[in-house]
mmCIF file of C-alpha atoms in Angstrom:
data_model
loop_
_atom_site.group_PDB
_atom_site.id
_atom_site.type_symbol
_atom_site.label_atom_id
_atom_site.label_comp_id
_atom_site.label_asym_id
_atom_site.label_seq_id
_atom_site.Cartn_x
_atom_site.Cartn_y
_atom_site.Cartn_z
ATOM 1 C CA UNK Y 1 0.000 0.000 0.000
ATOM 2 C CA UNK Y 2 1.247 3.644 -0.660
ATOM 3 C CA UNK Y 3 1.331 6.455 1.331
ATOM 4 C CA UNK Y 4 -0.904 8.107 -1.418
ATOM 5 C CA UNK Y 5 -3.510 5.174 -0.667
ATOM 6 C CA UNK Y 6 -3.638 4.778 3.045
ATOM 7 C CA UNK Y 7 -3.861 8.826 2.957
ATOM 8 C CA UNK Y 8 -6.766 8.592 0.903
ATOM 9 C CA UNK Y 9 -8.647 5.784 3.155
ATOM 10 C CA UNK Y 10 -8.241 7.855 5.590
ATOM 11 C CA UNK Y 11 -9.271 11.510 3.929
ATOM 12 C CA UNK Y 12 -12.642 9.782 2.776
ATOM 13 C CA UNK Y 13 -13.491 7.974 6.049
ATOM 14 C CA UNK Y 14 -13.017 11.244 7.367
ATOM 15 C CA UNK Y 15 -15.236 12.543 4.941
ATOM 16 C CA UNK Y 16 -12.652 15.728 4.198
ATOM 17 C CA UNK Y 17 -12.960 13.747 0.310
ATOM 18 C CA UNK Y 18 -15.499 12.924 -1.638
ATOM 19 C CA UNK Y 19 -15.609 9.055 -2.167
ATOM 20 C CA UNK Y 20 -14.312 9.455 -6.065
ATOM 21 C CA UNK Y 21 -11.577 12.096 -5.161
ATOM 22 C CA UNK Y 22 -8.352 11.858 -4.550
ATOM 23 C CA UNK Y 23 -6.166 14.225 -2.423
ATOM 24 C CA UNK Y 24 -4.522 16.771 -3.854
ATOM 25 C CA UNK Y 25 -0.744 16.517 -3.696
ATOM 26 C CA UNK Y 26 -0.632 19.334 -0.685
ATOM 27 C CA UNK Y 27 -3.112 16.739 1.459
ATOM 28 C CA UNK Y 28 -0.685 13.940 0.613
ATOM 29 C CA UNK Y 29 2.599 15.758 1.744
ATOM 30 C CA UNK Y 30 0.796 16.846 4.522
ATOM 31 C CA UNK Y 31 -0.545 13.879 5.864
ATOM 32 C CA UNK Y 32 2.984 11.906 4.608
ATOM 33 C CA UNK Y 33 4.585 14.625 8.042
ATOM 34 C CA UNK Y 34 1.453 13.562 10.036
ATOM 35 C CA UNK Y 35 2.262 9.269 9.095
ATOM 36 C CA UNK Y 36 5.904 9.760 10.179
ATOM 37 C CA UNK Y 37 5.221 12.004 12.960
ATOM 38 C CA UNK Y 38 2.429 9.371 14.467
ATOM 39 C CA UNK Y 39 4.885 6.629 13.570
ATOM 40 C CA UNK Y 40 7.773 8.243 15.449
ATOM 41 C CA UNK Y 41 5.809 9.006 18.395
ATOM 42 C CA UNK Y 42 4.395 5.385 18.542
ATOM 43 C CA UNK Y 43 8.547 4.277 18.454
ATOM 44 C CA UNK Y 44 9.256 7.039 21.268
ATOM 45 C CA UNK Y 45 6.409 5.343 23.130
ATOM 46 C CA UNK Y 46 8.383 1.838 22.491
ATOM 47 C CA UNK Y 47 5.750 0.442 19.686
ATOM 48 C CA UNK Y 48 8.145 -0.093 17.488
ATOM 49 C CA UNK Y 49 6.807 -2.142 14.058
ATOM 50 C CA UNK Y 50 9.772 -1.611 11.738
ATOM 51 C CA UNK Y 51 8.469 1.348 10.208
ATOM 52 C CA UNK Y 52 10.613 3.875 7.788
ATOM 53 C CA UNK Y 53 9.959 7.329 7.498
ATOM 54 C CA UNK Y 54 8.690 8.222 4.012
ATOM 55 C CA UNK Y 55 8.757 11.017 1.543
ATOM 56 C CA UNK Y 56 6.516 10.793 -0.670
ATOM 57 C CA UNK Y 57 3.222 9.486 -1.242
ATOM 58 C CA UNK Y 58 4.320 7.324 -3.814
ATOM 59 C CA UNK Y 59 6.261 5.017 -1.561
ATOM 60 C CA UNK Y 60 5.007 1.701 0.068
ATOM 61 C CA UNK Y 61 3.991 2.276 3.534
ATOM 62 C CA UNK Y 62 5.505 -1.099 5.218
ATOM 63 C CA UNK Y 63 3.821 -1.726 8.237
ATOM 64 C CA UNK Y 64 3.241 -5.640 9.327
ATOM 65 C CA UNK Y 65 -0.189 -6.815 9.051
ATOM 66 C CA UNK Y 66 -0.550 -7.028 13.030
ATOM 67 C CA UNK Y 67 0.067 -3.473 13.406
ATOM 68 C CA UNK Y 68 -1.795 -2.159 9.841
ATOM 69 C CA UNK Y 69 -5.413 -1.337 11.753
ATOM 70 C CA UNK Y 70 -3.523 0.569 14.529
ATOM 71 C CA UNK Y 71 -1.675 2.730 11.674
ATOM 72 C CA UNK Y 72 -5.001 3.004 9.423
ATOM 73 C CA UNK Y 73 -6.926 4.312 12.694
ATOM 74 C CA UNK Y 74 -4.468 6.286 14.516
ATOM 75 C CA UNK Y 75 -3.795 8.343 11.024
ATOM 76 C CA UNK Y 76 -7.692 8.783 10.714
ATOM 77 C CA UNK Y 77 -7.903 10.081 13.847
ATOM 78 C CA UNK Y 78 -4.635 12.420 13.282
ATOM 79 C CA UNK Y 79 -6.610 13.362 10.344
ATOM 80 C CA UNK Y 80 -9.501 14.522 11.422
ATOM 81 C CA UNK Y 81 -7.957 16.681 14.584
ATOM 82 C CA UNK Y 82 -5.786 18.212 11.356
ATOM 83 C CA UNK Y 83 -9.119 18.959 10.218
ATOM 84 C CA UNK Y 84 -10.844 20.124 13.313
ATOM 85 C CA UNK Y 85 -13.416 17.081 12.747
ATOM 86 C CA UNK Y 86 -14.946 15.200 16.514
ATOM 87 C CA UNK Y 87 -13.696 11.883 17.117
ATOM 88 C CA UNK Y 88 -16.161 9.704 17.854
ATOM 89 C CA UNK Y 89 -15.961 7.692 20.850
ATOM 90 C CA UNK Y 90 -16.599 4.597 18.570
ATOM 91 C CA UNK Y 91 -13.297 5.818 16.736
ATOM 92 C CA UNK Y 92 -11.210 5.957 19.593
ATOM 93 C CA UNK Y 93 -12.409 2.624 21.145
ATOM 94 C CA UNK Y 94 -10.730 0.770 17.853
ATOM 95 C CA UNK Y 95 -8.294 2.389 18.236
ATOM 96 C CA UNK Y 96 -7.219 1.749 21.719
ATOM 97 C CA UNK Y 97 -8.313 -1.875 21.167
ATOM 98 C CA UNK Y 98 -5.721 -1.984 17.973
ATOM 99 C CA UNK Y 99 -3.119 -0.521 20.047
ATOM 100 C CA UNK Y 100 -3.404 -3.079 22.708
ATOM 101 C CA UNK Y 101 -3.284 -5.917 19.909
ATOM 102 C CA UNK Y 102 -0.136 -4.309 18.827
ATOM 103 C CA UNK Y 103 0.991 -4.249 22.013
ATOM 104 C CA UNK Y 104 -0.075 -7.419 23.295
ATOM 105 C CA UNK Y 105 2.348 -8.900 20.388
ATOM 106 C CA UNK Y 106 5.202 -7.334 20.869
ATOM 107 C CA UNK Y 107 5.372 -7.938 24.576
ATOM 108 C CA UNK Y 108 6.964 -11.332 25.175
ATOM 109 C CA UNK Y 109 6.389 -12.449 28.571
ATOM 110 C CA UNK Y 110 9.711 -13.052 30.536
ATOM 111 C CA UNK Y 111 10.391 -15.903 31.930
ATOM 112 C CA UNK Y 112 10.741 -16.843 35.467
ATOM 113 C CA UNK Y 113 14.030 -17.080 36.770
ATOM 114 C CA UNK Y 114 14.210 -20.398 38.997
ATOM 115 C CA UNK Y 115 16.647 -20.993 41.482
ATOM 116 C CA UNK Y 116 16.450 -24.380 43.193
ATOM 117 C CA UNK Y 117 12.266 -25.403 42.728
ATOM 118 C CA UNK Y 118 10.770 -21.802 44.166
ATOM 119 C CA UNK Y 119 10.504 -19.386 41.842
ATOM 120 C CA UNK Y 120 12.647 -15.882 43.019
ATOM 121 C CA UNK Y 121 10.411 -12.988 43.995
ATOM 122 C CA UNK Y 122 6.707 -14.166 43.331
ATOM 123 C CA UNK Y 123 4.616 -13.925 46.149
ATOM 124 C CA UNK Y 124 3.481 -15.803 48.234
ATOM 125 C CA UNK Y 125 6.862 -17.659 48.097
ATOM 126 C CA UNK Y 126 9.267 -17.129 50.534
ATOM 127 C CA UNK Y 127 12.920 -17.203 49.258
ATOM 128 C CA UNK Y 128 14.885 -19.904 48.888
ATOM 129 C CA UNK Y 129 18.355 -20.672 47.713
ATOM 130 C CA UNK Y 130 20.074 -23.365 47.020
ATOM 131 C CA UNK Y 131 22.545 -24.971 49.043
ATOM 132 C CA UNK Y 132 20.873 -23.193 52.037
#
């Protein structure tokens, strides 16, 4: 998918385009700063999906498919707050609930660290070492 394209998903669910128009090439570079801005801020955060900053709308957008609805909704939101246009609680909902899928994959659970048969540090254990 291009920039071009995901900009334009979002422009008409916003309903800032008509459903047949396409955004002019001002909307694009606009909303290309607003894709790597979100993007960046999302890394700062520590969501990092491998994204590249763009700079044009006629490059591919690589985002993995886990992480795509997050991107799609968190630009549509960016969008319409560009465009003084209400979120609608509906809109945020999806996109906390993508976040947290995005989230809930990158997070690998650690695993416990075992010394003798008690695990160290998880209540209600007491500690034990071994050789004591």
């Amino acid at each position: 998918m291009t920039a071009t394209e995901l900009i334009a998903s979002a422009l008409h669910k916003a309903g800032i385009i008509g459903d047949y128009e396409s955004p002019t090439a001002e909307q694009v570079s606009q909303h290309v700063n607003t894709l790597n801005d979100m993007m960046a801020q999302l890394e700062a955060e520590g969501i990092e999906v491998g994204y590249y900053a763009i700079e044009s709308g006629t490059e591919d957008v690589y985002v993995p498919p886990f992480a795509m609805n997050m991107v799609k909704l968190g630009l549509l939101i960016a969008i319409q707050m560009d465009y003084d246009k209400p979120v609608t609680p509906e809109q945020a909902a999806q996109y906390v609930e993508a976040r947290r899928v995005v989230v809930k994959f990158l997070v690998k659970p650690q695993p416990v660290q075992m010394l003798g048969a008690v695990p160290l540090g998880s209540p209600p254990y007491r500690f034990r070492f071994s050789g004591q």
